[in-house]
CSV table of C-alpha atoms in Angstrom, one decimal:
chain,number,residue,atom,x,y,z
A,67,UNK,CA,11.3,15.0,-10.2
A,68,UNK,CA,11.4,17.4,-7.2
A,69,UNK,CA,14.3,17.5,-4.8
A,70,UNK,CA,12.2,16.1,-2.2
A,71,UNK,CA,11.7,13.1,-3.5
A,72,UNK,CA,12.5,9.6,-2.8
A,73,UNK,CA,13.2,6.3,-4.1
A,74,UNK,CA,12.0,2.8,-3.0
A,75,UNK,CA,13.8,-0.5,-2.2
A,76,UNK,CA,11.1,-3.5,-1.9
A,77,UNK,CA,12.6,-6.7,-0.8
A,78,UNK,CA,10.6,-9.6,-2.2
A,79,UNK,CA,13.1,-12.9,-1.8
A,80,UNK,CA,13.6,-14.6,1.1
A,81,UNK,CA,12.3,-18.7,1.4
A,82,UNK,CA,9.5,-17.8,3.5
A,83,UNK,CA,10.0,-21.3,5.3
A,84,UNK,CA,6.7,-20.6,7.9
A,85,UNK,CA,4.9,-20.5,4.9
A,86,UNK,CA,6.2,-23.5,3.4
A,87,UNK,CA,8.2,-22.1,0.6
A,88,UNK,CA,5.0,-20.5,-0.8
A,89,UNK,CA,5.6,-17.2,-3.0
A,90,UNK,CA,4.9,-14.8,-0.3
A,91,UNK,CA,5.3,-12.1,-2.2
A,92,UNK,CA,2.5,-13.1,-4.5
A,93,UNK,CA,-0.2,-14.5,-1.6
A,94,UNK,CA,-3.2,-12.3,-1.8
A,95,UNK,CA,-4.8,-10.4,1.1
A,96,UNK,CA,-8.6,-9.0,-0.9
A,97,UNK,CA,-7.7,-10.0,-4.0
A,98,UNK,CA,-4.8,-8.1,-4.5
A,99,UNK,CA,-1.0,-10.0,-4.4
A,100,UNK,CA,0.7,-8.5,-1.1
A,101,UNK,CA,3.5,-6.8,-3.3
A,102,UNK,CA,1.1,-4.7,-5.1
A,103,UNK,CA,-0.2,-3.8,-1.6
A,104,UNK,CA,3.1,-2.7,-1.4
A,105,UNK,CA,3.8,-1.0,-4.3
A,106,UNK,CA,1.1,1.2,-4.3
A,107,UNK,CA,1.9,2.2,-1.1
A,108,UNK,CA,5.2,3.9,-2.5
A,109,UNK,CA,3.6,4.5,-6.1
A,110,UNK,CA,5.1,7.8,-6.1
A,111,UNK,CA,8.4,6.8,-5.8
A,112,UNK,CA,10.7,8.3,-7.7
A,113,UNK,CA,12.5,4.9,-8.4
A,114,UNK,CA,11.3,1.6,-7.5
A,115,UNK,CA,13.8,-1.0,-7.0
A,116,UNK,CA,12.7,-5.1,-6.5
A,117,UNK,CA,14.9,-7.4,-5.0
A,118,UNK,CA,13.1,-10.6,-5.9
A,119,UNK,CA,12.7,-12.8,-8.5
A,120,UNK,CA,10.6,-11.5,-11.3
A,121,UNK,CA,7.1,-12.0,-11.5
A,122,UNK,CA,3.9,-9.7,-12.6
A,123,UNK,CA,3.5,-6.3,-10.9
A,124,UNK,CA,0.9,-3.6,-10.8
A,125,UNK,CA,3.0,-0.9,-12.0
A,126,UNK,CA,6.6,-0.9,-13.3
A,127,UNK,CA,9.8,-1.5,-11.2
A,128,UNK,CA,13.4,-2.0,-11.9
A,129,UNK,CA,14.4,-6.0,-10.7
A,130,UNK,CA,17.7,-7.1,-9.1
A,131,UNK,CA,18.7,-10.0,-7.4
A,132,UNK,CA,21.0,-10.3,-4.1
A,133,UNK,CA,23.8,-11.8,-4.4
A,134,UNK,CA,24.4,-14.7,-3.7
A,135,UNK,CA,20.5,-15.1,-4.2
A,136,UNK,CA,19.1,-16.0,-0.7
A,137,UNK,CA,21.6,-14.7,0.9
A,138,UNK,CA,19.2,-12.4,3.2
A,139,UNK,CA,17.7,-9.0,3.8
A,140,UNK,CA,21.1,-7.0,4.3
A,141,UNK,CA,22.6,-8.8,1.2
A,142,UNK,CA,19.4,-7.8,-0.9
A,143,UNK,CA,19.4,-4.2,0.6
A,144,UNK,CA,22.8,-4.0,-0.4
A,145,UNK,CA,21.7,-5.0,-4.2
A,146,UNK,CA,18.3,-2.5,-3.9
A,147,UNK,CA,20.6,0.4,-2.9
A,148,UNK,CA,23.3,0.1,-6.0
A,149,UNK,CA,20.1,1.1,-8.2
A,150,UNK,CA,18.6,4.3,-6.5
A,151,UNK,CA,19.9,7.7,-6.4
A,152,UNK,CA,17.7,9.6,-4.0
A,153,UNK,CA,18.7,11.1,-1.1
A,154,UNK,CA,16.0,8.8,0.7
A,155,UNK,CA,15.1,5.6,0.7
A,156,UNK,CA,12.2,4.1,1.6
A,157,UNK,CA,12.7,0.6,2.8
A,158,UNK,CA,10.2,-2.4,2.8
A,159,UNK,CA,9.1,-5.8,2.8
A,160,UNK,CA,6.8,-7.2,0.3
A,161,UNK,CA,4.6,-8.6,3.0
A,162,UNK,CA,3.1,-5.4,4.2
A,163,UNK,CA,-1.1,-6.0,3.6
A,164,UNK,CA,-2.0,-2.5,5.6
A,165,UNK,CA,1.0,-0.1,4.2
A,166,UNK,CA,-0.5,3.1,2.6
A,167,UNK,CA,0.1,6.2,1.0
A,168,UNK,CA,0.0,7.9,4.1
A,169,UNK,CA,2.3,6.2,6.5
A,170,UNK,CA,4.8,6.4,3.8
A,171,UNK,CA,4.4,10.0,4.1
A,172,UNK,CA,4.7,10.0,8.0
A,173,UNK,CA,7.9,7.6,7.8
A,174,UNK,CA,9.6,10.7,5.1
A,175,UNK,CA,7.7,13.2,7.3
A,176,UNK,CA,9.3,12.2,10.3
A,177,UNK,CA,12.8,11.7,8.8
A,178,UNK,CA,12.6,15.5,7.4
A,179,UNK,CA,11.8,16.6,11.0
A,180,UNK,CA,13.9,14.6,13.3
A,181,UNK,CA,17.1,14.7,12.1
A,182,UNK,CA,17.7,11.6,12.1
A,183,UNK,CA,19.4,8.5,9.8
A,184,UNK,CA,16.3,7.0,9.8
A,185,UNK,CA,12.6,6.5,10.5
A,186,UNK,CA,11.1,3.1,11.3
A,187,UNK,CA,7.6,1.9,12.3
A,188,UNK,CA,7.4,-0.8,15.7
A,189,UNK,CA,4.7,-3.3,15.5
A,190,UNK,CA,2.3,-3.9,18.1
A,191,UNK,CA,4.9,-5.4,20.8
A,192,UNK,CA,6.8,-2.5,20.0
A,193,UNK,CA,9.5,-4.3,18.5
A,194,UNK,CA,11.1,-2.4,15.6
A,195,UNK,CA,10.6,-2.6,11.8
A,196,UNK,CA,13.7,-1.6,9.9
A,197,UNK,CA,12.0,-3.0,6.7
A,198,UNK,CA,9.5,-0.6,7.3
A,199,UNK,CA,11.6,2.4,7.5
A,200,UNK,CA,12.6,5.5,5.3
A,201,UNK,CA,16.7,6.3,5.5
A,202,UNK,CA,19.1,8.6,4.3
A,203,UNK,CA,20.7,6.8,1.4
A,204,UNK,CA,24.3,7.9,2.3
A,205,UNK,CA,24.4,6.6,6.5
A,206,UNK,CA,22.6,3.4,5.0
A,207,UNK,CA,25.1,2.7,2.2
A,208,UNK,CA,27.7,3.5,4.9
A,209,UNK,CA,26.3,1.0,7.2
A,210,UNK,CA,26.6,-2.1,4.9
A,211,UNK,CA,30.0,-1.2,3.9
A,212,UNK,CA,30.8,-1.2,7.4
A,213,UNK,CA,29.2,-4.3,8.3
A,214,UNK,CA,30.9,-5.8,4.9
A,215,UNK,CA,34.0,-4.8,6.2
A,216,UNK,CA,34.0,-6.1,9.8
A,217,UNK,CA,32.0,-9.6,8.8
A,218,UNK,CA,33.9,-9.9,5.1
A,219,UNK,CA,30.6,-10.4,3.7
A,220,UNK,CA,26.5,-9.5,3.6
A,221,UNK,CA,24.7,-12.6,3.1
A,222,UNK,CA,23.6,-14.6,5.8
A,223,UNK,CA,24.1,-11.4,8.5
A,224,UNK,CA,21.2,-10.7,11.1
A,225,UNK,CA,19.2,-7.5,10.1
A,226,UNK,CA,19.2,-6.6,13.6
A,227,UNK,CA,23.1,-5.3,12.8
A,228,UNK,CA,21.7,-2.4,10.5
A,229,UNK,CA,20.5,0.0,12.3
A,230,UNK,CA,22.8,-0.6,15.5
A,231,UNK,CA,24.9,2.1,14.9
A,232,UNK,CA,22.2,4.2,13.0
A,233,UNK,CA,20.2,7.2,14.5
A,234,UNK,CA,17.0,6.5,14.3
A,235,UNK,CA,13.6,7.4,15.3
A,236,UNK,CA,10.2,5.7,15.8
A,237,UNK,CA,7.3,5.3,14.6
A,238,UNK,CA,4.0,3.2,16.7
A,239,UNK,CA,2.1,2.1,13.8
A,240,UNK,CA,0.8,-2.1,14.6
A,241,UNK,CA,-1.6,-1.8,11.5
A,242,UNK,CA,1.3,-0.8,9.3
A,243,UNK,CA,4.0,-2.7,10.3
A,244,UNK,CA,1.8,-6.0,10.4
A,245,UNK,CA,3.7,-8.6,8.1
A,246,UNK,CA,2.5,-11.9,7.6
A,247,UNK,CA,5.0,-14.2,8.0
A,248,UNK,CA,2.7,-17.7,8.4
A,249,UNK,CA,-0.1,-18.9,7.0
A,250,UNK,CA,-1.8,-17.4,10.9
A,251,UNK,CA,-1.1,-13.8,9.9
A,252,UNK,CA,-1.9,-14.3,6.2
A,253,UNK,CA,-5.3,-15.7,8.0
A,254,UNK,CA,-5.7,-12.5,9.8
A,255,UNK,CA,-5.1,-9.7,7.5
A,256,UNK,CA,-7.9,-11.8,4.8
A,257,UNK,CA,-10.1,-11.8,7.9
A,258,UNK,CA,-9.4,-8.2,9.1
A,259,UNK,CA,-10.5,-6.3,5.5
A,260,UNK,CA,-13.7,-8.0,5.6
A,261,UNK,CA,-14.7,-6.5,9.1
A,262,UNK,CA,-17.3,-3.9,8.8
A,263,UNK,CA,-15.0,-0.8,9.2
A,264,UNK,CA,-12.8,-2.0,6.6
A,265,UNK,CA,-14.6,-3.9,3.5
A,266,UNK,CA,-15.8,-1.0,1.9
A,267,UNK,CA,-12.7,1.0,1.6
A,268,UNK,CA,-10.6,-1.9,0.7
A,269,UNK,CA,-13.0,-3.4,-2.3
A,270,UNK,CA,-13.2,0.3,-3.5
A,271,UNK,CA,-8.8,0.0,-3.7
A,272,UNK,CA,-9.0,-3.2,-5.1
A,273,UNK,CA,-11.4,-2.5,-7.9
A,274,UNK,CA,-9.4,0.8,-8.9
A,275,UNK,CA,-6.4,-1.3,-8.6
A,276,UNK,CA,-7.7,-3.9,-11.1
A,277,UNK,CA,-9.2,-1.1,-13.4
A,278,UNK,CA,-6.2,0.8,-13.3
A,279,UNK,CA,-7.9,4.3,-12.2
A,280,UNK,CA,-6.9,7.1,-9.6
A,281,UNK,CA,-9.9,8.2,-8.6
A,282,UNK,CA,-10.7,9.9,-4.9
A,283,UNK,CA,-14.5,8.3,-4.4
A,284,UNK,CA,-17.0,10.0,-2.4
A,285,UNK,CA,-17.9,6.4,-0.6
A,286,UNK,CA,-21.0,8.4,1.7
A,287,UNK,CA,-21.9,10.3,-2.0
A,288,UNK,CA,-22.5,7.4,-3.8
A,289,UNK,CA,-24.0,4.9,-0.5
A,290,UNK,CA,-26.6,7.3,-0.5
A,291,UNK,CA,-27.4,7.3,-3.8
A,292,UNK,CA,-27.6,3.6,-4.0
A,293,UNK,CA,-30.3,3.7,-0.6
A,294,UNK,CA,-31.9,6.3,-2.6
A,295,UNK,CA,-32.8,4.6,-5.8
A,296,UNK,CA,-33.2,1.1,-3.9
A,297,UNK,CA,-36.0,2.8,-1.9
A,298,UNK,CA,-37.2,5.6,-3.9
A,299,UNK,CA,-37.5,3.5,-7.4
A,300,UNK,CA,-37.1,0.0,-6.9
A,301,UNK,CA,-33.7,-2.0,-5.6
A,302,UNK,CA,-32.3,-3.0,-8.7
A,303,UNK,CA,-32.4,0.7,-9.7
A,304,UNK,CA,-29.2,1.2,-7.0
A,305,UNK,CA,-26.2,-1.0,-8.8
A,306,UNK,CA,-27.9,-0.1,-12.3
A,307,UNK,CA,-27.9,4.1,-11.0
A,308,UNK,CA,-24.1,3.6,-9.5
A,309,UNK,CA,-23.0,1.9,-12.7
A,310,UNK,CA,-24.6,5.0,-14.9
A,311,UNK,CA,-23.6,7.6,-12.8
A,312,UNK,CA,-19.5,6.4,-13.4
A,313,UNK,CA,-19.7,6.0,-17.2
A,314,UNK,CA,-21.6,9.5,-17.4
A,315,UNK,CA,-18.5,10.7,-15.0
A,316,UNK,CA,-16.2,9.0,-17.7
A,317,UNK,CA,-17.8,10.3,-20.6
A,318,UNK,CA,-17.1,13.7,-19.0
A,319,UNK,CA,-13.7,13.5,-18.0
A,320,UNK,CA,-13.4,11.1,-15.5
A,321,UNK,CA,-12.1,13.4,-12.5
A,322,UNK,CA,-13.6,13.6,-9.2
A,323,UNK,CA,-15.8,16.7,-10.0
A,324,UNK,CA,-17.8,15.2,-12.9
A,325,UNK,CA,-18.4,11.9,-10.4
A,326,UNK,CA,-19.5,14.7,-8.2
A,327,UNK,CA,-21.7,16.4,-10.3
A,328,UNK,CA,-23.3,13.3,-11.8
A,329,UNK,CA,-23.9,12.0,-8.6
A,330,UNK,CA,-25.2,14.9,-7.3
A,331,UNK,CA,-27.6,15.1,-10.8
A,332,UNK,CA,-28.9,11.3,-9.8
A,333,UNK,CA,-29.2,12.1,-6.1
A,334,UNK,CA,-31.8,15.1,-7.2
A,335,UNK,CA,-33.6,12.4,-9.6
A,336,UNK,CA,-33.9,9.8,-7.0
A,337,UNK,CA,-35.1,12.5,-4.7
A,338,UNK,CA,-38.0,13.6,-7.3
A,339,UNK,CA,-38.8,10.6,-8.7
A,340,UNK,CA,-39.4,9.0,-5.0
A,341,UNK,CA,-42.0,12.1,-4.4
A,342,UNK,CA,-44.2,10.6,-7.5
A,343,UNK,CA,-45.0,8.2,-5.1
A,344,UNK,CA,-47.3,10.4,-3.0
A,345,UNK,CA,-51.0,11.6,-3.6
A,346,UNK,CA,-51.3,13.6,-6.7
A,347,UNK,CA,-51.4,17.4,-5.7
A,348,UNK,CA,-50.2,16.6,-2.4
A,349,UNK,CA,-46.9,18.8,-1.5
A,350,UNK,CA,-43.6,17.0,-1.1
A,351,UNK,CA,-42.7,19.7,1.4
């Protein structure tokens, strides 16, 4: 583990009364449960740390509950932060359907840079996130032991109080910091990965998700190869090409370069066989 690491702190209780008690945590937004989202947001966590109730998860985390259980977000942060070790944490709600990789790395980014105590996202409105924040573990930890102190307890406390007396800087992110919070925004974020700029890339996540691969897809690579074979050989040939063309990658290796290369390989058939189609002795140039 490098020095620059970080660990994670998911908070996945609450009673989620707008959604009538449902298990928010486990709603899905494109076929994938909204922790998951979550979790592979932060997959390279160091640690990742659960506050919730147990329940299936797409990659292993350490579990704790608050206590008392359903005694709120600073109680449950408070739980989260006895497990991790890392100099930062990254903070979150499990009801996050468009975290990624990437603002995780601009929340940590940020924190590096500013010198702050902490880095949160705002939503839309520009009202702040702190459950969608990276900290510095030691102000944090300080922070609830403060607020302990002064209100002789955690549970039931407003999260607003946490990062009153915090630095902190800011982060304008509304896709990232969207949270669904009633059955409305659950509505929304189902709709909004089915829209035309976002359906391909989030099927492609939620297949590697279920298959359990890591693999960087050339989406344009492959869309072409698929028009090809539909047009050049006949339109079944496209799913039945794509199909071949990933177990030949697998049968290679698996990495991005044989999916390359065995695309690239089909791409040239699909380009010769599609010339057949022209008078014999005729030039395809």
């Amino acid at each position: 583990m490098s020095a620059g690491g970080y660990d994670a702190v998911v908070l996945a209780g609450g009673a989620a009364r707008r959604l009538d008690g449902a298990d928010k945590p486990g709603l899905s937004v494109g076929g994938r449960a909204l922790l998951d989202r979550v979790l592979s947001a932060c997959a390279d966590a160091r640690r990742t740390v659960v506050v919730g109730p147990r329940r299936p998860t797409v990659r292993p985390v350490h579990w704790v509950r608050e206590e008392p259980p359903g005694g709120g977000p600073l109680a449950a942060l408070d739980a989260g932060l006895r497990e991790v070790t890392a100099p930062v944490v990254l903070v979150l709600s499990a009801d996050l359907p468009f975290l990624t990789a990437d603002t995780v790395g601009a929340l940590r980014a940020g924190l590096a840079e500013g010198g702050t105590e902490g880095v949160l996202l705002t939503d839309a409105s520009g009202r702040e996130q702190p459950l969608v924040a990276a900290y510095r573990a030691e102000p944090l930890r300080r922070e609830l032991a403060l607020l302990a102190t002064e209100h002789g307890r955690l549970g039931g406390l407003p999260l607003r109080l946490l990062t009153t007396e915090l630095s902190i800087g800011r982060l304008h992110h509304p896709s990232a910091s969207f949270d669904c919070d009633t059955w409305e925004d659950l509505s929304a974020a189902r709709a909004r990965i089915r829209e035309h700029g976002h359906v391909l890339d989030e099927w492609i996540s939620a297949v590697k998700a279920e298959l359990g691969i890591d693999l960087d897809v050339d989406t344009a690579a492959l869309l072409d190869l698929a028009r090809d074979a539909a047009h050049g050989v006949a339109r079944p040939a496209a799913p039945l090409t794509t199909f071949l063309v990933g177990y030949a990658a697998a049968q290679r290796g698996g990495g991005p370069e044989e999916l390359a290369e065995a695309t690239r390989k089909a791409v040239a058939l699909a380009a010769r066989w599609a010339d057949e189609t022209g008078t014999p002795g005729q030039s395809a140039g």
